Amino acid sequence: MERCVTLRTPVGAMTLTATDEAITALRFAASESAGVGDVGVLDRKEPLTPLMQRAVQELQEYFAGVRRKFDLPLAPAGTPFQQSVWAALQEIPCGETRTYGQIAARIGRPKACRAVGMANNRNPIAIIVPCHRVVGASGALVGYAAGLPVKERLLALEQKM
């Protein structure tokens, strides 16, 4: 059974979804300005599971600049191609970026840059699966579900770590 909780984060409200075994989604809430601040719980209907508590703790550490890599079980729903892209995203070290072309080459599909972009766009677990670390071929910031200012803030946070 999946459970959801809405979190306040420094980049806006986010909804965390998880089963007892794995995180299945971390998405930006509809209102970008809702709940901006330190990581904390905004809304929940049930008590947090141990895994959800752990996820909140790891997000707090990340936004405090002390966690560079998440250590949570993940189960994002997607096609085998999307899963391969999301796995490659998790290999990008904190504070670094990769291009869509580099991700395509990493998964053995060097001509699939656009498909990599679409998989990146459909990433259901923002921040933890760091799609914000993917940039255009020129190194320019391109596309992010929560907007380029949020992508810039996440990359700037990681540069300081």
PDB file of N, CA and C in Angstrom, residues 8-114:
ATOM      1  N   ARG A   8       7.486  20.325   3.194  1.00  0.00           N
ATOM      2  CA  ARG A   8       7.996  21.661   2.921  1.00  0.00           C
ATOM      3  C   ARG A   8       9.498  21.490   2.685  1.00  0.00           C
ATOM      4  N   THR A   9      10.032  22.106   1.628  1.00  0.00           N
ATOM      5  CA  THR A   9      11.477  22.057   1.368  1.00  0.00           C
ATOM      6  C   THR A   9      11.950  23.458   0.974  1.00  0.00           C
ATOM      7  N   PRO A  10      13.242  23.687   0.961  1.00  0.00           N
ATOM      8  CA  PRO A  10      13.747  24.991   0.531  1.00  0.00           C
ATOM      9  C   PRO A  10      13.420  25.339  -0.922  1.00  0.00           C
ATOM     10  N   VAL A  11      13.003  24.359  -1.716  1.00  0.00           N
ATOM     11  CA  VAL A  11      12.651  24.621  -3.114  1.00  0.00           C
ATOM     12  C   VAL A  11      11.153  24.456  -3.376  1.00  0.00           C
ATOM     13  N   GLY A  12      10.361  24.457  -2.327  1.00  0.00           N
ATOM     14  CA  GLY A  12       8.914  24.372  -2.467  1.00  0.00           C
ATOM     15  C   GLY A  12       8.349  23.072  -1.925  1.00  0.00           C
ATOM     16  N   ALA A  13       7.043  23.014  -1.891  1.00  0.00           N
ATOM     17  CA  ALA A  13       6.363  21.830  -1.373  1.00  0.00           C
ATOM     18  C   ALA A  13       6.553  20.649  -2.318  1.00  0.00           C
ATOM     19  N   MET A  14       6.735  19.477  -1.727  1.00  0.00           N
ATOM     20  CA  MET A  14       6.910  18.249  -2.501  1.00  0.00           C
ATOM     21  C   MET A  14       6.066  17.154  -1.867  1.00  0.00           C
ATOM     22  N   THR A  15       5.620  16.226  -2.690  1.00  0.00           N
ATOM     23  CA  THR A  15       4.859  15.086  -2.195  1.00  0.00           C
ATOM     24  C   THR A  15       5.711  13.838  -2.301  1.00  0.00           C
ATOM     25  N   LEU A  16       5.914  13.186  -1.174  1.00  0.00           N
ATOM     26  CA  LEU A  16       6.675  11.946  -1.075  1.00  0.00           C
ATOM     27  C   LEU A  16       5.688  10.790  -1.031  1.00  0.00           C
ATOM     28  N   THR A  17       5.894   9.796  -1.885  1.00  0.00           N
ATOM     29  CA  THR A  17       5.038   8.615  -1.929  1.00  0.00           C
ATOM     30  C   THR A  17       5.921   7.393  -1.723  1.00  0.00           C
ATOM     31  N   ALA A  18       5.448   6.469  -0.897  1.00  0.00           N
ATOM     32  CA  ALA A  18       6.247   5.274  -0.610  1.00  0.00           C
ATOM     33  C   ALA A  18       5.360   4.111  -0.206  1.00  0.00           C
ATOM     34  N   THR A  19       5.876   2.918  -0.458  1.00  0.00           N
ATOM     35  CA  THR A  19       5.320   1.703   0.125  1.00  0.00           C
ATOM     36  C   THR A  19       6.125   1.463   1.394  1.00  0.00           C
ATOM     37  N   ASP A  20       5.882   0.365   2.067  1.00  0.00           N
ATOM     38  CA  ASP A  20       6.707   0.037   3.233  1.00  0.00           C
ATOM     39  C   ASP A  20       8.124  -0.332   2.816  1.00  0.00           C
ATOM     40  N   GLU A  21       8.294  -0.727   1.545  1.00  0.00           N
ATOM     41  CA  GLU A  21       9.591  -1.218   1.076  1.00  0.00           C
ATOM     42  C   GLU A  21      10.429  -0.201   0.317  1.00  0.00           C
ATOM     43  N   ALA A  22       9.789   0.784  -0.356  1.00  0.00           N
ATOM     44  CA  ALA A  22      10.559   1.660  -1.244  1.00  0.00           C
ATOM     45  C   ALA A  22       9.859   2.986  -1.495  1.00  0.00           C
ATOM     46  N   ILE A  23      10.676   3.988  -1.828  1.00  0.00           N
ATOM     47  CA  ILE A  23      10.162   5.285  -2.272  1.00  0.00           C
ATOM     48  C   ILE A  23       9.713   5.109  -3.721  1.00  0.00           C
ATOM     49  N   THR A  24       8.501   5.547  -4.029  1.00  0.00           N
ATOM     50  CA  THR A  24       7.993   5.411  -5.396  1.00  0.00           C
ATOM     51  C   THR A  24       7.899   6.756  -6.114  1.00  0.00           C
ATOM     52  N   ALA A  25       7.849   7.855  -5.360  1.00  0.00           N
ATOM     53  CA  ALA A  25       7.777   9.169  -6.004  1.00  0.00           C
ATOM     54  C   ALA A  25       8.180  10.267  -5.024  1.00  0.00           C
ATOM     55  N   LEU A  26       8.771  11.308  -5.581  1.00  0.00           N
ATOM     56  CA  LEU A  26       9.001  12.573  -4.882  1.00  0.00           C
ATOM     57  C   LEU A  26       8.784  13.639  -5.940  1.00  0.00           C
ATOM     58  N   ARG A  27       7.626  14.278  -5.887  1.00  0.00           N
ATOM     59  CA  ARG A  27       7.218  15.215  -6.931  1.00  0.00           C
ATOM     60  C   ARG A  27       6.989  16.601  -6.339  1.00  0.00           C
ATOM     61  N   PHE A  28       7.227  17.608  -7.167  1.00  0.00           N
ATOM     62  CA  PHE A  28       6.944  18.969  -6.754  1.00  0.00           C
ATOM     63  C   PHE A  28       5.439  19.153  -6.692  1.00  0.00           C
ATOM     64  N   ALA A  29       4.970  19.792  -5.636  1.00  0.00           N
ATOM     65  CA  ALA A  29       3.542  20.038  -5.465  1.00  0.00           C
ATOM     66  C   ALA A  29       3.084  21.081  -6.480  1.00  0.00           C
ATOM     67  N   ALA A  30       1.792  21.179  -6.680  1.00  0.00           N
ATOM     68  CA  ALA A  30       1.230  22.062  -7.700  1.00  0.00           C
ATOM     69  C   ALA A  30       1.614  23.525  -7.497  1.00  0.00           C
ATOM     70  N   SER A  31       1.659  23.968  -6.261  1.00  0.00           N
ATOM     71  CA  SER A  31       1.993  25.365  -5.985  1.00  0.00           C
ATOM     72  C   SER A  31       3.455  25.470  -5.602  1.00  0.00           C
ATOM     73  N   GLU A  32       4.250  26.131  -6.450  1.00  0.00           N
ATOM     74  CA  GLU A  32       5.684  26.260  -6.203  1.00  0.00           C
ATOM     75  C   GLU A  32       5.988  26.991  -4.910  1.00  0.00           C
ATOM     76  N   SER A  33       5.172  27.961  -4.526  1.00  0.00           N
ATOM     77  CA  SER A  33       5.486  28.775  -3.354  1.00  0.00           C
ATOM     78  C   SER A  33       5.026  28.142  -2.049  1.00  0.00           C
ATOM     79  N   ALA A  34       4.191  27.111  -2.134  1.00  0.00           N
ATOM     80  CA  ALA A  34       3.683  26.491  -0.915  1.00  0.00           C
ATOM     81  C   ALA A  34       4.792  25.783  -0.160  1.00  0.00           C
ATOM     82  N   GLY A  35       4.904  26.099   1.090  1.00  0.00           N
ATOM     83  CA  GLY A  35       5.795  25.343   1.955  1.00  0.00           C
ATOM     84  C   GLY A  35       7.274  25.535   1.728  1.00  0.00           C
ATOM     85  N   VAL A  36       7.731  26.694   1.288  1.00  0.00           N
ATOM     86  CA  VAL A  36       9.160  26.904   1.129  1.00  0.00           C
ATOM     87  C   VAL A  36       9.764  27.111   2.510  1.00  0.00           C
ATOM     88  N   GLY A  37      10.862  26.427   2.775  1.00  0.00           N
ATOM     89  CA  GLY A  37      11.547  26.545   4.064  1.00  0.00           C
ATOM     90  C   GLY A  37      12.315  25.288   4.366  1.00  0.00           C
ATOM     91  N   ASP A  38      12.715  25.136   5.616  1.00  0.00           N
ATOM     92  CA  ASP A  38      13.433  23.926   6.011  1.00  0.00           C
ATOM     93  C   ASP A  38      12.551  22.708   5.769  1.00  0.00           C
ATOM     94  N   VAL A  39      13.186  21.554   5.580  1.00  0.00           N
ATOM     95  CA  VAL A  39      12.423  20.335   5.317  1.00  0.00           C
ATOM     96  C   VAL A  39      11.589  19.972   6.533  1.00  0.00           C
ATOM     97  N   GLY A  40      10.319  19.774   6.303  1.00  0.00           N
ATOM     98  CA  GLY A  40       9.398  19.366   7.356  1.00  0.00           C
ATOM     99  C   GLY A  40       8.101  18.893   6.743  1.00  0.00           C
ATOM    100  N   VAL A  41       7.294  18.245   7.552  1.00  0.00           N
ATOM    101  CA  VAL A  41       6.028  17.691   7.090  1.00  0.00           C
ATOM    102  C   VAL A  41       4.967  18.776   7.104  1.00  0.00           C
ATOM    103  N   LEU A  42       4.293  18.959   5.973  1.00  0.00           N
ATOM    104  CA  LEU A  42       3.196  19.919   5.868  1.00  0.00           C
ATOM    105  C   LEU A  42       1.848  19.255   6.075  1.00  0.00           C
ATOM    106  N   ASP A  43       1.682  18.076   5.489  1.00  0.00           N
ATOM    107  CA  ASP A  43       0.370  17.449   5.494  1.00  0.00           C
ATOM    108  C   ASP A  43       0.524  15.935   5.452  1.00  0.00           C
ATOM    109  N   ARG A  44      -0.156  15.275   6.357  1.00  0.00           N
ATOM    110  CA  ARG A  44      -0.192  13.808   6.314  1.00  0.00           C
ATOM    111  C   ARG A  44      -1.493  13.353   6.952  1.00  0.00           C
ATOM    112  N   LYS A  45      -1.981  12.257   6.441  1.00  0.00           N
ATOM    113  CA  LYS A  45      -3.229  11.706   6.963  1.00  0.00           C
ATOM    114  C   LYS A  45      -2.970  10.518   7.883  1.00  0.00           C
ATOM    115  N   GLU A  46      -1.787   9.919   7.749  1.00  0.00           N
ATOM    116  CA  GLU A  46      -1.416   8.758   8.551  1.00  0.00           C
ATOM    117  C   GLU A  46      -0.030   8.992   9.139  1.00  0.00           C
ATOM    118  N   PRO A  47       0.340   8.235  10.159  1.00  0.00           N
ATOM    119  CA  PRO A  47       1.703   8.390  10.689  1.00  0.00           C
ATOM    120  C   PRO A  47       2.740   8.026   9.619  1.00  0.00           C
ATOM    121  N   LEU A  48       3.898   8.675   9.676  1.00  0.00           N
ATOM    122  CA  LEU A  48       4.969   8.361   8.740  1.00  0.00           C
ATOM    123  C   LEU A  48       5.509   6.968   9.022  1.00  0.00           C
ATOM    124  N   THR A  49       5.770   6.220   7.972  1.00  0.00           N
ATOM    125  CA  THR A  49       6.393   4.914   8.131  1.00  0.00           C
ATOM    126  C   THR A  49       7.875   5.133   8.447  1.00  0.00           C
ATOM    127  N   PRO A  50       8.562   4.115   8.946  1.00  0.00           N
ATOM    128  CA  PRO A  50      10.003   4.268   9.183  1.00  0.00           C
ATOM    129  C   PRO A  50      10.760   4.697   7.922  1.00  0.00           C
ATOM    130  N   LEU A  51      10.385   4.161   6.766  1.00  0.00           N
ATOM    131  CA  LEU A  51      11.051   4.543   5.531  1.00  0.00           C
ATOM    132  C   LEU A  51      10.794   6.008   5.203  1.00  0.00           C
ATOM    133  N   MET A  52       9.576   6.470   5.380  1.00  0.00           N
ATOM    134  CA  MET A  52       9.271   7.878   5.108  1.00  0.00           C
ATOM    135  C   MET A  52      10.038   8.787   6.076  1.00  0.00           C
ATOM    136  N   GLN A  53      10.138   8.390   7.327  1.00  0.00           N
ATOM    137  CA  GLN A  53      10.918   9.166   8.300  1.00  0.00           C
ATOM    138  C   GLN A  53      12.379   9.246   7.848  1.00  0.00           C
ATOM    139  N   ARG A  54      12.904   8.124   7.378  1.00  0.00           N
ATOM    140  CA  ARG A  54      14.287   8.087   6.893  1.00  0.00           C
ATOM    141  C   ARG A  54      14.458   9.000   5.671  1.00  0.00           C
ATOM    142  N   ALA A  55      13.485   8.988   4.770  1.00  0.00           N
ATOM    143  CA  ALA A  55      13.552   9.846   3.588  1.00  0.00           C
ATOM    144  C   ALA A  55      13.532  11.321   3.986  1.00  0.00           C
ATOM    145  N   VAL A  56      12.666  11.687   4.930  1.00  0.00           N
ATOM    146  CA  VAL A  56      12.616  13.070   5.402  1.00  0.00           C
ATOM    147  C   VAL A  56      13.960  13.452   6.019  1.00  0.00           C
ATOM    148  N   GLN A  57      14.539  12.570   6.814  1.00  0.00           N
ATOM    149  CA  GLN A  57      15.847  12.830   7.430  1.00  0.00           C
ATOM    150  C   GLN A  57      16.934  13.033   6.364  1.00  0.00           C
ATOM    151  N   GLU A  58      16.957  12.173   5.353  1.00  0.00           N
ATOM    152  CA  GLU A  58      17.972  12.296   4.304  1.00  0.00           C
ATOM    153  C   GLU A  58      17.771  13.578   3.488  1.00  0.00           C
ATOM    154  N   LEU A  59      16.529  13.955   3.253  1.00  0.00           N
ATOM    155  CA  LEU A  59      16.276  15.221   2.551  1.00  0.00           C
ATOM    156  C   LEU A  59      16.720  16.415   3.404  1.00  0.00           C
ATOM    157  N   GLN A  60      16.477  16.355   4.718  1.00  0.00           N
ATOM    158  CA  GLN A  60      16.955  17.421   5.607  1.00  0.00           C
ATOM    159  C   GLN A  60      18.474  17.535   5.519  1.00  0.00           C
ATOM    160  N   GLU A  61      19.161  16.394   5.552  1.00  0.00           N
ATOM    161  CA  GLU A  61      20.623  16.398   5.470  1.00  0.00           C
ATOM    162  C   GLU A  61      21.105  16.934   4.123  1.00  0.00           C
ATOM    163  N   TYR A  62      20.421  16.561   3.051  1.00  0.00           N
ATOM    164  CA  TYR A  62      20.781  17.044   1.720  1.00  0.00           C
ATOM    165  C   TYR A  62      20.665  18.570   1.659  1.00  0.00           C
ATOM    166  N   PHE A  63      19.526  19.091   2.074  1.00  0.00           N
ATOM    167  CA  PHE A  63      19.324  20.542   1.998  1.00  0.00           C
ATOM    168  C   PHE A  63      20.197  21.305   2.990  1.00  0.00           C
ATOM    169  N   ALA A  64      20.667  20.630   4.040  1.00  0.00           N
ATOM    170  CA  ALA A  64      21.598  21.259   4.979  1.00  0.00           C
ATOM    171  C   ALA A  64      23.027  21.239   4.432  1.00  0.00           C
ATOM    172  N   GLY A  65      23.222  20.546   3.308  1.00  0.00           N
ATOM    173  CA  GLY A  65      24.536  20.507   2.674  1.00  0.00           C
ATOM    174  C   GLY A  65      25.479  19.452   3.212  1.00  0.00           C
ATOM    175  N   VAL A  66      24.933  18.467   3.933  1.00  0.00           N
ATOM    176  CA  VAL A  66      25.797  17.423   4.495  1.00  0.00           C
ATOM    177  C   VAL A  66      25.619  16.048   3.852  1.00  0.00           C
ATOM    178  N   ARG A  67      24.578  15.848   3.084  1.00  0.00           N
ATOM    179  CA  ARG A  67      24.367  14.564   2.412  1.00  0.00           C
ATOM    180  C   ARG A  67      24.570  14.747   0.919  1.00  0.00           C
ATOM    181  N   ARG A  68      25.498  13.969   0.375  1.00  0.00           N
ATOM    182  CA  ARG A  68      25.816  14.055  -1.049  1.00  0.00           C
ATOM    183  C   ARG A  68      25.157  12.936  -1.850  1.00  0.00           C
ATOM    184  N   LYS A  69      24.759  11.865  -1.180  1.00  0.00           N
ATOM    185  CA  LYS A  69      24.163  10.711  -1.862  1.00  0.00           C
ATOM    186  C   LYS A  69      23.061  10.145  -0.973  1.00  0.00           C
ATOM    187  N   PHE A  70      21.961   9.804  -1.597  1.00  0.00           N
ATOM    188  CA  PHE A  70      20.840   9.229  -0.859  1.00  0.00           C
ATOM    189  C   PHE A  70      21.026   7.724  -0.746  1.00  0.00           C
ATOM    190  N   ASP A  71      20.555   7.179   0.361  1.00  0.00           N
ATOM    191  CA  ASP A  71      20.667   5.750   0.621  1.00  0.00           C
ATOM    192  C   ASP A  71      19.277   5.207   0.956  1.00  0.00           C
ATOM    193  N   LEU A  72      18.413   5.257  -0.020  1.00  0.00           N
ATOM    194  CA  LEU A  72      17.027   4.832   0.173  1.00  0.00           C
ATOM    195  C   LEU A  72      16.660   3.793  -0.880  1.00  0.00           C
ATOM    196  N   PRO A  73      15.839   2.820  -0.528  1.00  0.00           N
ATOM    197  CA  PRO A  73      15.349   1.895  -1.547  1.00  0.00           C
ATOM    198  C   PRO A  73      14.334   2.618  -2.433  1.00  0.00           C
ATOM    199  N   LEU A  74      14.509   2.480  -3.738  1.00  0.00           N
ATOM    200  CA  LEU A  74      13.659   3.178  -4.698  1.00  0.00           C
ATOM    201  C   LEU A  74      12.943   2.189  -5.603  1.00  0.00           C
ATOM    202  N   ALA A  75      11.731   2.536  -5.989  1.00  0.00           N
ATOM    203  CA  ALA A  75      10.958   1.710  -6.919  1.00  0.00           C
ATOM    204  C   ALA A  75      10.137   2.616  -7.842  1.00  0.00           C
ATOM    205  N   PRO A  76      10.819   3.375  -8.707  1.00  0.00           N
ATOM    206  CA  PRO A  76      10.067   4.216  -9.637  1.00  0.00           C
ATOM    207  C   PRO A  76       9.422   3.363 -10.725  1.00  0.00           C
ATOM    208  N   ALA A  77       8.186   3.674 -11.059  1.00  0.00           N
ATOM    209  CA  ALA A  77       7.494   2.936 -12.117  1.00  0.00           C
ATOM    210  C   ALA A  77       7.885   3.527 -13.463  1.00  0.00           C
ATOM    211  N   GLY A  78       8.326   2.659 -14.381  1.00  0.00           N
ATOM    212  CA  GLY A  78       8.695   3.130 -15.711  1.00  0.00           C
ATOM    213  C   GLY A  78       9.093   1.975 -16.609  1.00  0.00           C
ATOM    214  N   THR A  79       9.318   2.297 -17.863  1.00  0.00           N
ATOM    215  CA  THR A  79       9.730   1.293 -18.850  1.00  0.00           C
ATOM    216  C   THR A  79      11.171   0.871 -18.575  1.00  0.00           C
ATOM    217  N   PRO A  80      11.610  -0.237 -19.158  1.00  0.00           N
ATOM    218  CA  PRO A  80      13.017  -0.630 -18.995  1.00  0.00           C
ATOM    219  C   PRO A  80      13.989   0.465 -19.456  1.00  0.00           C
ATOM    220  N   PHE A  81      13.665   1.161 -20.536  1.00  0.00           N
ATOM    221  CA  PHE A  81      14.526   2.255 -20.996  1.00  0.00           C
ATOM    222  C   PHE A  81      14.582   3.367 -19.952  1.00  0.00           C
ATOM    223  N   GLN A  82      13.424   3.781 -19.449  1.00  0.00           N
ATOM    224  CA  GLN A  82      13.396   4.816 -18.423  1.00  0.00           C
ATOM    225  C   GLN A  82      14.191   4.384 -17.188  1.00  0.00           C
ATOM    226  N   GLN A  83      14.020   3.125 -16.799  1.00  0.00           N
ATOM    227  CA  GLN A  83      14.748   2.617 -15.631  1.00  0.00           C
ATOM    228  C   GLN A  83      16.253   2.722 -15.849  1.00  0.00           C
ATOM    229  N   SER A  84      16.708   2.433 -17.079  1.00  0.00           N
ATOM    230  CA  SER A  84      18.146   2.512 -17.354  1.00  0.00           C
ATOM    231  C   SER A  84      18.636   3.953 -17.276  1.00  0.00           C
ATOM    232  N   VAL A  85      17.839   4.891 -17.760  1.00  0.00           N
ATOM    233  CA  VAL A  85      18.203   6.309 -17.667  1.00  0.00           C
ATOM    234  C   VAL A  85      18.254   6.725 -16.200  1.00  0.00           C
ATOM    235  N   TRP A  86      17.238   6.373 -15.431  1.00  0.00           N
ATOM    236  CA  TRP A  86      17.194   6.781 -14.028  1.00  0.00           C
ATOM    237  C   TRP A  86      18.344   6.168 -13.231  1.00  0.00           C
ATOM    238  N   ALA A  87      18.729   4.958 -13.573  1.00  0.00           N
ATOM    239  CA  ALA A  87      19.892   4.343 -12.913  1.00  0.00           C
ATOM    240  C   ALA A  87      21.155   5.130 -13.258  1.00  0.00           C
ATOM    241  N   ALA A  88      21.291   5.547 -14.512  1.00  0.00           N
ATOM    242  CA  ALA A  88      22.465   6.336 -14.916  1.00  0.00           C
ATOM    243  C   ALA A  88      22.491   7.685 -14.208  1.00  0.00           C
ATOM    244  N   LEU A  89      21.333   8.290 -13.992  1.00  0.00           N
ATOM    245  CA  LEU A  89      21.273   9.569 -13.279  1.00  0.00           C
ATOM    246  C   LEU A  89      21.832   9.430 -11.869  1.00  0.00           C
ATOM    247  N   GLN A  90      21.553   8.301 -11.242  1.00  0.00           N
ATOM    248  CA  GLN A  90      22.014   8.089  -9.873  1.00  0.00           C
ATOM    249  C   GLN A  90      23.530   7.920  -9.782  1.00  0.00           C
ATOM    250  N   GLU A  91      24.176   7.708 -10.919  1.00  0.00           N
ATOM    251  CA  GLU A  91      25.636   7.579 -10.944  1.00  0.00           C
ATOM    252  C   GLU A  91      26.338   8.930 -11.080  1.00  0.00           C
ATOM    253  N   ILE A  92      25.590   9.990 -11.370  1.00  0.00           N
ATOM    254  CA  ILE A  92      26.205  11.319 -11.505  1.00  0.00           C
ATOM    255  C   ILE A  92      26.560  11.817 -10.111  1.00  0.00           C
ATOM    256  N   PRO A  93      27.831  12.062  -9.843  1.00  0.00           N
ATOM    257  CA  PRO A  93      28.210  12.526  -8.503  1.00  0.00           C
ATOM    258  C   PRO A  93      27.603  13.886  -8.163  1.00  0.00           C
ATOM    259  N   CYS A  94      27.328  14.068  -6.909  1.00  0.00           N
ATOM    260  CA  CYS A  94      26.820  15.339  -6.409  1.00  0.00           C
ATOM    261  C   CYS A  94      27.803  16.443  -6.783  1.00  0.00           C
ATOM    262  N   GLY A  95      27.280  17.553  -7.269  1.00  0.00           N
ATOM    263  CA  GLY A  95      28.123  18.676  -7.649  1.00  0.00           C
ATOM    264  C   GLY A  95      28.612  18.626  -9.084  1.00  0.00           C
ATOM    265  N   GLU A  96      28.262  17.565  -9.810  1.00  0.00           N
ATOM    266  CA  GLU A  96      28.661  17.436 -11.207  1.00  0.00           C
ATOM    267  C   GLU A  96      27.421  17.389 -12.083  1.00  0.00           C
ATOM    268  N   THR A  97      27.622  17.599 -13.369  1.00  0.00           N
ATOM    269  CA  THR A  97      26.524  17.493 -14.329  1.00  0.00           C
ATOM    270  C   THR A  97      26.954  16.586 -15.475  1.00  0.00           C
ATOM    271  N   ARG A  98      25.973  16.121 -16.217  1.00  0.00           N
ATOM    272  CA  ARG A  98      26.189  15.351 -17.442  1.00  0.00           C
ATOM    273  C   ARG A  98      25.215  15.868 -18.481  1.00  0.00           C
ATOM    274  N   THR A  99      25.550  15.671 -19.740  1.00  0.00           N
ATOM    275  CA  THR A  99      24.635  16.056 -20.818  1.00  0.00           C
ATOM    276  C   THR A  99      23.725  14.880 -21.158  1.00  0.00           C
ATOM    277  N   TYR A 100      22.666  15.194 -21.883  1.00  0.00           N
ATOM    278  CA  TYR A 100      21.764  14.133 -22.348  1.00  0.00           C
ATOM    279  C   TYR A 100      22.541  13.137 -23.204  1.00  0.00           C
ATOM    280  N   GLY A 101      23.454  13.649 -24.024  1.00  0.00           N
ATOM    281  CA  GLY A 101      24.276  12.784 -24.867  1.00  0.00           C
ATOM    282  C   GLY A 101      25.170  11.863 -24.047  1.00  0.00           C
ATOM    283  N   GLN A 102      25.722  12.376 -22.975  1.00  0.00           N
ATOM    284  CA  GLN A 102      26.567  11.531 -22.120  1.00  0.00           C
ATOM    285  C   GLN A 102      25.746  10.436 -21.452  1.00  0.00           C
ATOM    286  N   ILE A 103      24.539  10.758 -21.039  1.00  0.00           N
ATOM    287  CA  ILE A 103      23.665   9.738 -20.434  1.00  0.00           C
ATOM    288  C   ILE A 103      23.297   8.700 -21.489  1.00  0.00           C
ATOM    289  N   ALA A 104      22.966   9.150 -22.692  1.00  0.00           N
ATOM    290  CA  ALA A 104      22.626   8.222 -23.775  1.00  0.00           C
ATOM    291  C   ALA A 104      23.790   7.270 -24.043  1.00  0.00           C
ATOM    292  N   ALA A 105      25.003   7.803 -24.107  1.00  0.00           N
ATOM    293  CA  ALA A 105      26.176   6.956 -24.335  1.00  0.00           C
ATOM    294  C   ALA A 105      26.385   5.995 -23.167  1.00  0.00           C
ATOM    295  N   ARG A 106      26.158   6.488 -21.953  1.00  0.00           N
ATOM    296  CA  ARG A 106      26.363   5.662 -20.744  1.00  0.00           C
ATOM    297  C   ARG A 106      25.459   4.429 -20.757  1.00  0.00           C
ATOM    298  N   ILE A 107      24.244   4.571 -21.273  1.00  0.00           N
ATOM    299  CA  ILE A 107      23.315   3.431 -21.277  1.00  0.00           C
ATOM    300  C   ILE A 107      23.409   2.626 -22.570  1.00  0.00           C
ATOM    301  N   GLY A 108      24.397   2.947 -23.408  1.00  0.00           N
ATOM    302  CA  GLY A 108      24.608   2.182 -24.630  1.00  0.00           C
ATOM    303  C   GLY A 108      23.694   2.557 -25.775  1.00  0.00           C
ATOM    304  N   ARG A 109      23.094   3.727 -25.724  1.00  0.00           N
ATOM    305  CA  ARG A 109      22.181   4.200 -26.776  1.00  0.00           C
ATOM    306  C   ARG A 109      22.596   5.607 -27.200  1.00  0.00           C
ATOM    307  N   PRO A 110      23.781   5.768 -27.803  1.00  0.00           N
ATOM    308  CA  PRO A 110      24.346   7.094 -28.056  1.00  0.00           C
ATOM    309  C   PRO A 110      23.503   8.026 -28.924  1.00  0.00           C
ATOM    310  N   LYS A 111      22.579   7.499 -29.701  1.00  0.00           N
ATOM    311  CA  LYS A 111      21.740   8.352 -30.550  1.00  0.00           C
ATOM    312  C   LYS A 111      20.390   8.667 -29.904  1.00  0.00           C
ATOM    313  N   ALA A 112      20.206   8.246 -28.672  1.00  0.00           N
ATOM    314  CA  ALA A 112      18.901   8.383 -28.019  1.00  0.00           C
ATOM    315  C   ALA A 112      18.816   9.605 -27.101  1.00  0.00           C
ATOM    316  N   CYS A 113      19.463  10.693 -27.483  1.00  0.00           N
ATOM    317  CA  CYS A 113      19.477  11.900 -26.627  1.00  0.00           C
ATOM    318  C   CYS A 113      18.077  12.408 -26.303  1.00  0.00           C
ATOM    319  N   ARG A 114      17.223  12.472 -27.308  1.00  0.00           N
ATOM    320  CA  ARG A 114      15.860  12.966 -27.069  1.00  0.00           C
ATOM    321  C   ARG A 114      15.071  12.022 -26.173  1.00  0.00           C
TER     322      ARG A 114
END
